Amino acid sequence: MQFLLAFVVVAPLLGAAAALLPAPPGLKGKSPDQAVLRHGVTVTGVILLAAVALAAGFDHDHPSRMQATTDISWIKALDVRIHLGVDGISLPLLVLTALLTFLCALYSYFKMPQGPSPKAFVALLLVLEAGTLATFAVLDLVLFFLAFEMVLVPMYFLIARWGGGGRRAAAGKFILYTLLGSVVMLLGLLLIGIKAGTFDMVALATDNGRGLTTSVQVTAVLAIGLGLAVKTPMWPLHSWLPDAHTAAPTVGSVLLAGVLLKMGTYGFVRIALPIAPEGMHTLAPYLAAFAAAGIVYGSLACLALARPGAKGDLKRLIAYSSVGHMGFVLLGIATLTPTGVNGALFANIAHGLITGLLFFLVGALKDRYGTADLDTLAGATGAALYGRAPRLGALLAFAAVASLGLPGLAGFWGEMLALFAAFDPAEGLNRAAYLVFMALGGLGTLLTAAYLLMVVRRVCMGGPRPAGEPELADVQPYELAAWTPLVALTVLAGLWPAVLLGLTDPAVQQLLAGGTQ
């Protein structure tokens, strides 16, 4: 178990280095480009198998205990340690990251985005995976910051070199926002480490803020929270996200929505909640207010984009929907209750599965039509995707109803638990204010249903294919291979939520009670 976790974190970096080397003669095949793409599929596949083996060997009877731990001194002068471990909170995110990266590598093998050398593409994809996996596995504040920052460079180049129109401006905006947020976050992390005398996240969580004054905790949570809120992204710090998603290649959008946004909310749960509980209690109502505003704002922006004649980009619409969905995650965290935090963690996984599938589907539509403009798509299909590509239309409708929170699918449970927790927040929080936030969240669910059903009606429904128009390619085998796991897991998590909640709940209870064992 100890070796598996270390392997999962380090292997992508080794794979990235190997991707830049010349392929051995026997592995080149007919095309060196295909050889390096095959290398990406192989490495991410091995990492996924290792993550699944880690999950299988995990002691599910004690999910609140850190397992598969490695603790080695790295920088003695600063007491920085290479400390790794997983519990019921981080394990699902680790597996989700490995799964989505493998599916993106598989998809890219058959549908490589237009751009420079595939060698650089595969290497950047693996570096991105390494940084994301490390963020969910490290247990030292300095290492957390390094891993948190490690993903910025590969994502910047994936957008800037393999993206669509406006990619350079979008990539620049992405790196500027996230770097500025990270600088503020670093100050908060250093403040905690210096005042508490350690950067070890397990020791800090166990201490539960007893070594930090209230003013230090509030200052630290404010600084750390700003950095995490940019990555989440929380309204009004979200404006980099729609541009980044619109310009990014399909696999870039899938990973950005599926795993990178989760790094922000994970930081709130892993660092802010247990290490600075008084600071979180002071700032929680403000976090909840911004979360509720983001839910409504994201939904209204999507409604505006979905209107006929608005020239709304479907990728941009899904990006704004992420602002709303991540608002539910932040609202759950801001309740400071086990129910709310469990709902937030569940919504994290559900959003990764469903929005990853949505971006795959929109990428497929863009490949077929050369655009993701809703007005063009509705006109080009005769508003009849069901008739021209029934499997593609059915998958788009499935992803849409999963995203709007249909009971029985993964999108339902996290948002329901977040709203339920807002009805009865932690002791000491203003219940009247949280009831308003709950009502705004409920309004957001109605607006979400409205714009997603509007998208389905415009793109999928309508009359038969006009005479003389060419057939539209339906779902291809490689697309089916990349999308089927996301569909299956969305159904499984919706019908059997205990799979996730059974992992997260004991760890959350322990975290809120005073750290991990």
Coordinates of C-alpha atoms in Angstrom, one line a residue:
M1 CA 0.0 0.0 0.0
Q2 CA 2.8 2.4 0.9
F3 CA 4.6 1.6 -2.4
L4 CA 1.4 1.9 -4.4
L5 CA 0.6 5.4 -3.2
A6 CA 4.2 6.5 -3.9
F7 CA 4.1 4.9 -7.3
V8 CA 0.8 6.6 -8.2
V9 CA 2.3 10.0 -7.4
V10 CA 5.8 9.5 -8.9
A11 CA 5.0 7.4 -12.0
P12 CA 3.4 10.2 -14.1
L13 CA 6.6 12.2 -13.8
L14 CA 8.7 9.3 -14.9
G15 CA 6.3 8.7 -17.8
A16 CA 6.5 12.4 -18.8
A17 CA 10.3 12.2 -18.9
A18 CA 10.1 9.0 -21.0
A19 CA 7.6 10.5 -23.4
L20 CA 10.2 13.1 -24.4
L21 CA 12.8 10.4 -25.2
P22 CA 13.1 8.7 -28.6
A23 CA 10.9 5.6 -28.8
P24 CA 12.7 2.3 -29.0
P25 CA 12.8 0.9 -32.5
G26 CA 10.4 -1.9 -31.7
L27 CA 7.8 0.4 -30.3
K28 CA 7.7 3.1 -33.0
G29 CA 5.3 1.3 -35.2
K30 CA 4.2 3.0 -38.4
S31 CA 4.1 6.5 -36.8
P32 CA 6.3 8.0 -34.0
D33 CA 3.4 10.3 -33.1
Q34 CA 1.1 7.3 -32.5
A35 CA 3.9 5.6 -30.5
V36 CA 4.1 8.5 -28.0
L37 CA 0.3 8.7 -27.8
R38 CA 0.2 4.9 -27.1
H39 CA 2.8 5.6 -24.4
G40 CA 0.4 8.0 -22.7
V41 CA -2.4 5.5 -22.8
T42 CA -0.1 2.8 -21.3
V43 CA 1.3 5.0 -18.5
T44 CA -2.1 6.5 -17.4
G45 CA -3.6 3.0 -17.6
V46 CA -1.0 1.6 -15.3
I47 CA -1.5 4.4 -12.9
L48 CA -5.3 3.8 -13.0
L49 CA -4.7 0.1 -12.2
A50 CA -2.4 1.1 -9.3
A51 CA -5.1 3.6 -8.0
V52 CA -7.8 0.9 -8.2
A53 CA -5.5 -1.6 -6.4
L54 CA -4.9 1.1 -3.7
A55 CA -8.6 1.5 -3.3
A56 CA -9.1 -2.3 -3.1
G57 CA -6.4 -2.6 -0.5
F58 CA -7.7 0.3 1.5
D59 CA -9.0 -0.6 5.0
H60 CA -12.7 0.4 4.5
D61 CA -13.4 -0.4 8.2
H62 CA -11.2 2.6 9.2
P63 CA -11.6 5.2 6.5
S64 CA -10.8 8.1 8.9
R65 CA -7.3 6.8 9.5
M66 CA -4.5 7.8 7.2
Q67 CA -3.3 4.8 5.3
A68 CA -0.4 3.9 2.9
T69 CA 1.6 6.6 4.6
T70 CA 5.2 7.7 3.8
D71 CA 6.9 10.1 6.1
I72 CA 10.5 11.1 5.2
S73 CA 12.4 14.2 6.3
W74 CA 13.1 16.5 3.2
I75 CA 14.2 20.0 4.4
K76 CA 15.3 19.7 8.0
A77 CA 15.8 23.4 8.6
L78 CA 12.1 24.1 7.8
D79 CA 10.8 20.7 9.1
V80 CA 9.4 20.1 5.7
R81 CA 8.7 16.4 5.1
I82 CA 7.7 14.1 2.2
H83 CA 4.6 13.0 3.9
L84 CA 2.0 11.0 1.9
G85 CA -1.2 9.3 2.9
V86 CA -4.8 8.7 1.9
D87 CA -8.1 8.5 3.9
G88 CA -11.8 8.4 2.9
I89 CA -11.7 12.0 1.8
S90 CA -8.8 11.9 -0.6
L91 CA -9.1 8.3 -1.9
P92 CA -12.1 9.0 -4.2
L93 CA -10.5 12.1 -5.7
L94 CA -7.3 10.1 -6.3
V95 CA -9.2 7.4 -8.2
L96 CA -11.2 10.0 -10.1
T97 CA -8.1 11.8 -11.3
A98 CA -6.5 8.6 -12.5
L99 CA -9.6 7.6 -14.3
L100 CA -10.3 10.9 -16.1
T101 CA -6.6 11.2 -17.1
F102 CA -6.6 7.7 -18.6
L103 CA -9.9 8.4 -20.5
C104 CA -8.4 11.6 -21.8
A105 CA -5.2 9.8 -23.0
L106 CA -7.3 7.1 -24.6
Y107 CA -9.5 9.7 -26.4
S108 CA -6.4 11.6 -27.5
Y109 CA -4.9 8.5 -29.1
F110 CA -7.8 8.4 -31.6
K111 CA -8.6 12.2 -31.7
M112 CA -5.4 14.1 -31.0
P113 CA -6.1 17.9 -30.8
Q114 CA -4.6 20.1 -33.4
G115 CA -1.3 21.6 -32.3
P116 CA 2.4 20.9 -31.9
S117 CA 4.3 17.7 -31.3
P118 CA 2.3 14.9 -29.5
K119 CA 5.4 14.3 -27.4
A120 CA 5.0 17.6 -25.6
F121 CA 1.2 17.0 -25.3
V122 CA 1.6 13.6 -23.6
A123 CA 4.4 14.9 -21.3
L124 CA 2.3 17.8 -20.2
L125 CA -0.7 15.6 -19.7
L126 CA 1.3 13.4 -17.4
V127 CA 2.9 16.3 -15.5
L128 CA -0.7 17.6 -14.9
E129 CA -1.7 14.2 -13.6
A130 CA 1.3 14.1 -11.3
G131 CA 0.5 17.5 -9.8
T132 CA -3.1 16.7 -9.3
L133 CA -2.5 13.3 -7.7
A134 CA 0.1 14.8 -5.4
T135 CA -2.2 17.5 -4.2
F136 CA -4.7 14.8 -3.0
A137 CA -1.9 12.7 -1.4
V138 CA 0.5 15.0 0.3
L139 CA 0.2 15.8 4.0
D140 CA 2.6 18.7 4.3
L141 CA 1.6 22.3 3.8
V142 CA 4.7 23.2 1.7
L143 CA 4.3 20.1 -0.5
F144 CA 0.6 20.8 -0.9
F145 CA 1.5 24.3 -2.2
L146 CA 4.1 22.9 -4.6
A147 CA 1.7 20.3 -5.9
F148 CA -1.1 22.9 -6.1
E149 CA 1.2 25.1 -8.3
M150 CA 2.6 22.2 -10.3
V151 CA -0.6 21.9 -12.4
L152 CA -0.6 25.5 -13.6
V153 CA 2.2 25.3 -16.2
P154 CA 1.0 22.1 -18.0
M155 CA -2.6 23.4 -18.1
Y156 CA -1.4 26.8 -19.4
F157 CA 0.5 25.2 -22.3
L158 CA -2.4 22.7 -23.1
I159 CA -4.7 25.7 -23.5
A160 CA -2.2 28.0 -25.3
R161 CA -0.7 25.5 -27.7
W162 CA -3.6 23.0 -28.4
G163 CA -6.6 25.2 -27.7
G164 CA -9.0 26.9 -30.1
G165 CA -9.7 30.6 -30.9
G166 CA -8.5 33.1 -28.3
R167 CA -6.4 30.4 -26.6
R168 CA -3.4 32.6 -25.8
A169 CA -5.5 35.3 -24.0
A170 CA -7.5 32.6 -22.2
A171 CA -4.3 30.8 -21.1
G172 CA -2.8 34.1 -19.9
K173 CA -5.9 34.9 -17.9
F174 CA -5.9 31.5 -16.4
I175 CA -2.3 31.7 -15.2
L176 CA -2.6 35.3 -14.0
Y177 CA -5.6 34.6 -11.8
T178 CA -4.4 31.4 -10.3
L179 CA -0.9 32.6 -9.7
L180 CA -2.1 35.7 -7.9
G181 CA -4.4 33.6 -5.8
S182 CA -1.6 31.2 -5.0
V183 CA 0.7 33.9 -3.8
V184 CA -1.9 35.0 -1.2
M185 CA -2.5 31.3 -0.3
L186 CA 1.2 30.8 0.3
L187 CA 1.3 33.6 2.8
G188 CA -1.6 31.9 4.8
L189 CA 0.1 28.5 4.7
L190 CA 3.4 30.0 5.9
L191 CA 1.5 31.9 8.7
I192 CA 0.0 28.7 10.0
G193 CA 3.3 26.8 9.8
I194 CA 5.4 29.5 11.5
K195 CA 2.8 30.1 14.3
A196 CA 2.1 26.4 14.9
G197 CA 5.8 25.3 14.6
T198 CA 5.0 22.6 12.0
F199 CA 3.8 22.2 8.4
D200 CA 2.6 18.7 9.0
M201 CA -1.1 18.6 8.1
V202 CA -1.9 15.6 10.3
A203 CA -0.4 17.1 13.4
L204 CA -2.0 20.5 12.7
A205 CA -5.4 18.8 12.2
T206 CA -5.1 16.8 15.4
D207 CA -4.2 20.0 17.2
N208 CA -7.4 21.5 15.7
G209 CA -6.3 25.1 16.0
R210 CA -5.5 25.0 19.7
G211 CA -2.0 26.4 19.0
L212 CA -3.3 29.3 16.9
T213 CA -5.1 32.4 18.2
T214 CA -8.4 33.4 16.7
S215 CA -6.9 36.4 14.8
V216 CA -4.2 34.2 13.3
Q217 CA -6.8 31.6 12.2
V218 CA -9.1 34.3 10.6
T219 CA -6.1 35.8 8.8
A220 CA -4.9 32.4 7.6
V221 CA -8.3 31.2 6.4
L222 CA -8.9 34.5 4.6
A223 CA -5.5 34.2 2.8
I224 CA -5.7 30.5 2.1
G225 CA -9.4 30.8 1.2
L226 CA -8.8 33.4 -1.5
G227 CA -6.3 31.2 -3.2
L228 CA -8.5 28.1 -3.0
A229 CA -11.6 30.2 -4.1
V230 CA -9.9 31.2 -7.3
K231 CA -9.2 27.6 -8.2
T232 CA -12.7 26.4 -7.2
P233 CA -13.8 28.9 -8.8
M234 CA -16.0 30.9 -6.5
W235 CA -18.0 33.9 -7.7
P236 CA -16.8 36.6 -8.3
L237 CA -13.3 35.2 -8.8
H238 CA -14.6 32.9 -11.6
S239 CA -14.1 35.0 -14.7
W240 CA -11.0 33.1 -15.9
L241 CA -13.0 29.9 -16.2
P242 CA -15.4 30.4 -19.1
D243 CA -12.6 31.7 -21.3
A244 CA -10.3 28.8 -20.3
H245 CA -12.9 26.2 -21.0
T246 CA -14.0 27.8 -24.3
A247 CA -10.5 27.9 -25.7
A248 CA -9.2 24.6 -24.2
P249 CA -9.0 21.4 -26.2
T250 CA -11.6 18.8 -25.2
V251 CA -9.3 16.8 -22.9
G252 CA -8.1 20.1 -21.3
S253 CA -11.7 21.0 -20.5
V254 CA -12.4 17.5 -19.1
L255 CA -9.4 17.7 -16.7
L256 CA -9.9 21.3 -15.8
A257 CA -13.6 20.7 -14.8
G258 CA -13.1 17.1 -13.6
V259 CA -10.2 17.4 -11.3
L260 CA -8.5 20.8 -11.2
L261 CA -11.5 22.6 -9.7
K262 CA -11.7 20.0 -7.0
M263 CA -8.3 21.0 -5.7
G264 CA -9.7 24.2 -4.3
T265 CA -12.6 22.6 -2.5
Y266 CA -10.4 19.8 -1.2
G267 CA -8.1 22.4 0.3
F268 CA -11.0 23.9 2.3
V269 CA -11.8 20.5 3.7
R270 CA -8.3 19.2 4.3
I271 CA -6.7 22.4 5.6
A272 CA -9.1 25.2 6.6
L273 CA -11.7 23.1 8.4
P274 CA -9.6 21.1 10.8
I275 CA -6.5 23.4 11.1
A276 CA -8.3 26.7 11.7
P277 CA -11.8 25.9 12.9
E278 CA -12.4 29.2 14.6
G279 CA -11.3 31.1 11.5
M280 CA -13.7 29.0 9.4
H281 CA -16.5 29.6 11.8
T282 CA -16.0 33.3 11.6
L283 CA -15.8 33.4 7.8
A284 CA -18.3 30.6 7.0
P285 CA -21.3 32.9 6.5
Y286 CA -19.4 35.0 4.0
L287 CA -18.3 31.9 2.1
A288 CA -21.9 30.6 2.1
A289 CA -23.2 34.0 0.8
F290 CA -20.7 34.0 -2.1
A291 CA -21.6 30.3 -2.8
A292 CA -25.3 31.1 -3.0
A293 CA -24.6 34.1 -5.2
G294 CA -22.5 31.9 -7.5
I295 CA -25.3 29.3 -7.8
V296 CA -27.8 31.8 -9.0
Y297 CA -25.3 33.8 -11.1
G298 CA -24.0 30.7 -12.9
S299 CA -27.6 29.5 -13.7
L300 CA -28.7 32.9 -15.0
A301 CA -25.6 33.2 -17.2
C302 CA -26.4 29.8 -18.6
L303 CA -30.0 30.7 -19.3
A304 CA -28.8 33.8 -21.2
L305 CA -26.4 31.7 -23.3
A306 CA -29.1 29.1 -24.0
R307 CA -31.6 31.6 -25.5
P308 CA -32.1 31.4 -29.3
G309 CA -30.2 34.2 -31.0
A310 CA -27.8 34.7 -28.1
K311 CA -24.9 33.1 -30.0
G312 CA -24.1 31.2 -26.9
D313 CA -21.1 28.7 -27.0
L314 CA -22.1 25.3 -25.5
K315 CA -18.6 24.9 -23.9
R316 CA -18.9 28.3 -22.3
L317 CA -22.4 27.4 -21.0
I318 CA -21.1 24.3 -19.3
A319 CA -18.2 26.3 -17.8
Y320 CA -20.7 28.7 -16.3
S321 CA -22.7 25.7 -15.0
S322 CA -19.6 24.6 -13.1
V323 CA -19.7 28.0 -11.3
G324 CA -23.2 27.1 -10.1
H325 CA -22.4 23.4 -9.3
M326 CA -19.2 24.3 -7.4
G327 CA -21.3 26.8 -5.5
F328 CA -23.2 23.9 -3.9
V329 CA -19.9 22.4 -2.9
L330 CA -18.8 25.6 -1.2
L331 CA -22.3 26.0 0.5
G332 CA -22.0 22.5 1.9
I333 CA -18.5 23.2 3.3
A334 CA -19.7 26.5 4.7
T335 CA -22.4 24.8 6.9
L336 CA -19.5 23.3 9.0
T337 CA -21.7 20.2 9.5
P338 CA -20.9 16.5 8.7
T339 CA -23.9 16.4 6.4
G340 CA -22.8 19.5 4.5
V341 CA -19.2 18.5 4.1
N342 CA -20.2 14.9 3.0
G343 CA -22.5 16.5 0.5
A344 CA -19.7 18.7 -0.8
L345 CA -17.3 15.8 -1.2
F346 CA -20.1 13.8 -3.0
A347 CA -20.9 16.7 -5.3
N348 CA -17.2 17.0 -6.1
I349 CA -17.1 13.5 -7.5
A350 CA -20.4 13.7 -9.2
H351 CA -19.4 17.0 -10.9
G352 CA -16.2 15.4 -12.1
L353 CA -18.0 12.5 -13.7
I354 CA -20.9 14.4 -15.2
T355 CA -19.2 17.6 -16.4
G356 CA -16.3 15.5 -17.7
L357 CA -18.8 13.6 -19.8
L358 CA -20.5 16.8 -20.9
F359 CA -17.2 18.3 -22.2
F360 CA -16.4 15.0 -24.0
L361 CA -19.8 15.2 -25.7
V362 CA -19.5 18.9 -26.6
G363 CA -16.0 18.2 -28.0
A364 CA -17.5 15.5 -30.2
L365 CA -20.2 17.9 -31.5
K366 CA -17.5 20.5 -32.2
D367 CA -15.4 18.0 -34.1
R368 CA -18.4 17.1 -36.3
Y369 CA -19.6 20.7 -36.9
G370 CA -16.5 22.8 -36.4
T371 CA -18.3 24.9 -33.8
A372 CA -19.9 24.7 -30.4
D373 CA -22.2 27.7 -31.1
L374 CA -25.7 26.8 -29.9
D375 CA -27.5 28.7 -32.7
T376 CA -25.4 27.0 -35.3
L377 CA -25.7 23.6 -33.7
A378 CA -29.5 23.9 -33.5
G379 CA -29.7 25.0 -37.1
A380 CA -27.1 22.6 -38.5
T381 CA -28.9 19.6 -36.9
G382 CA -32.4 20.9 -37.7
A383 CA -32.8 20.6 -33.9
A384 CA -32.9 16.8 -34.4
L385 CA -29.8 15.2 -33.0
Y386 CA -32.0 12.3 -31.9
G387 CA -32.8 11.6 -35.5
R388 CA -29.4 12.1 -37.0
A389 CA -27.1 10.6 -34.3
P390 CA -29.4 8.9 -31.8
R391 CA -26.7 7.6 -29.5
L392 CA -25.0 10.9 -29.3
G393 CA -28.3 12.7 -28.6
A394 CA -29.2 10.2 -25.9
L395 CA -25.9 10.6 -24.2
L396 CA -26.2 14.4 -24.3
A397 CA -29.7 14.2 -22.8
F398 CA -28.4 11.7 -20.1
A399 CA -25.6 14.0 -19.1
A400 CA -27.9 17.0 -19.0
V401 CA -30.5 15.4 -16.7
A402 CA -27.7 14.0 -14.5
S403 CA -26.2 17.6 -14.3
L404 CA -29.6 19.1 -13.3
G405 CA -29.8 16.6 -10.3
L406 CA -32.3 14.0 -11.4
P407 CA -32.9 11.6 -8.5
G408 CA -31.2 8.3 -9.1
L409 CA -28.2 9.8 -10.7
A410 CA -25.0 11.1 -9.1
G411 CA -25.8 14.8 -9.4
F412 CA -28.7 14.6 -7.0
W413 CA -27.2 13.6 -3.7
G414 CA -24.4 16.1 -3.2
E415 CA -26.7 19.1 -3.9
M416 CA -29.5 17.7 -1.8
L417 CA -27.2 17.2 1.2
A418 CA -25.8 20.7 0.8
L419 CA -29.3 22.2 0.9
F420 CA -30.3 20.0 3.7
A421 CA -27.3 21.0 5.8
A422 CA -28.0 24.7 5.1
F423 CA -31.4 24.2 6.7
D424 CA -29.6 23.3 10.0
P425 CA -26.1 24.7 10.0
A426 CA -23.5 24.3 12.7
E427 CA -24.1 25.8 16.1
G428 CA -23.3 29.5 16.3
L429 CA -24.1 30.2 12.7
N430 CA -27.0 32.5 11.8
R431 CA -29.7 30.1 10.8
A432 CA -31.9 32.8 9.2
A433 CA -29.1 33.7 6.8
Y434 CA -28.5 30.1 5.9
L435 CA -32.2 29.6 5.2
V436 CA -31.9 32.4 2.7
F437 CA -28.9 30.7 1.2
M438 CA -30.8 27.4 1.0
A439 CA -33.7 29.2 -0.8
L440 CA -31.3 30.7 -3.3
G441 CA -29.7 27.2 -3.8
G442 CA -33.2 25.8 -4.4
L443 CA -33.9 28.5 -7.0
G444 CA -30.6 27.6 -8.6
T445 CA -31.7 24.0 -9.1
L446 CA -34.8 25.2 -10.9
L447 CA -32.8 27.5 -13.1
T448 CA -30.4 24.7 -13.8
A449 CA -33.2 22.4 -15.0
A450 CA -34.5 25.2 -17.2
Y451 CA -31.3 25.9 -19.1
L452 CA -30.3 22.3 -19.5
L453 CA -33.7 21.2 -20.8
M454 CA -33.5 24.2 -23.2
V455 CA -30.2 22.9 -24.5
V456 CA -31.6 19.4 -25.0
R457 CA -34.7 20.7 -26.7
R458 CA -32.7 22.9 -29.1
V459 CA -29.9 20.5 -30.0
C460 CA -31.6 17.1 -29.7
M461 CA -35.3 17.4 -30.7
G462 CA -37.0 18.3 -33.9
G463 CA -38.1 17.0 -37.3
P464 CA -36.4 14.5 -39.6
R465 CA -33.1 15.1 -41.4
P466 CA -33.6 17.5 -44.3
A467 CA -33.3 15.8 -47.7
G468 CA -29.8 16.1 -49.2
E469 CA -28.0 16.8 -46.0
P470 CA -25.2 14.3 -45.2
E471 CA -25.5 11.7 -42.5
L472 CA -24.0 12.7 -39.1
A473 CA -21.5 10.3 -37.6
D474 CA -22.9 8.8 -34.5
V475 CA -20.8 7.7 -31.5
Q476 CA -17.6 6.0 -32.6
P477 CA -16.1 3.0 -30.8
Y478 CA -13.3 4.9 -29.2
E479 CA -15.8 7.6 -27.9
L480 CA -17.9 4.8 -26.5
A481 CA -14.9 3.4 -24.7
A482 CA -14.0 6.8 -23.2
W483 CA -17.5 7.7 -22.1
T484 CA -19.0 4.4 -20.9
P485 CA -17.1 4.4 -17.5
L486 CA -18.4 7.9 -16.8
V487 CA -22.0 6.9 -17.6
A488 CA -21.8 3.7 -15.5
L489 CA -20.3 5.5 -12.5
T490 CA -22.9 8.3 -12.7
V491 CA -25.6 5.7 -12.4
L492 CA -23.8 3.7 -9.7
A493 CA -23.2 6.7 -7.5
G494 CA -26.8 7.8 -8.0
L495 CA -28.3 4.5 -7.1
W496 CA -25.8 3.5 -4.4
P497 CA -24.5 6.7 -2.7
A498 CA -23.3 4.7 0.3
V499 CA -20.3 3.7 -1.8
L500 CA -18.9 7.2 -1.5
L501 CA -20.6 8.3 1.7
G502 CA -19.4 5.2 3.6
L503 CA -15.9 6.3 2.8
T504 CA -16.2 10.0 3.5
D505 CA -18.5 10.2 6.5
P506 CA -16.2 8.6 9.2
A507 CA -13.3 10.7 7.9
V508 CA -15.4 13.9 7.9
Q509 CA -16.7 13.2 11.4
Q510 CA -13.1 12.7 12.7
L511 CA -11.9 15.8 10.9
L512 CA -14.6 18.1 12.3
A513 CA -14.1 16.6 15.8
G514 CA -10.3 17.4 15.9
G515 CA -8.3 16.0 13.0
T516 CA -7.4 12.6 11.7
Q517 CA -6.3 9.6 13.8

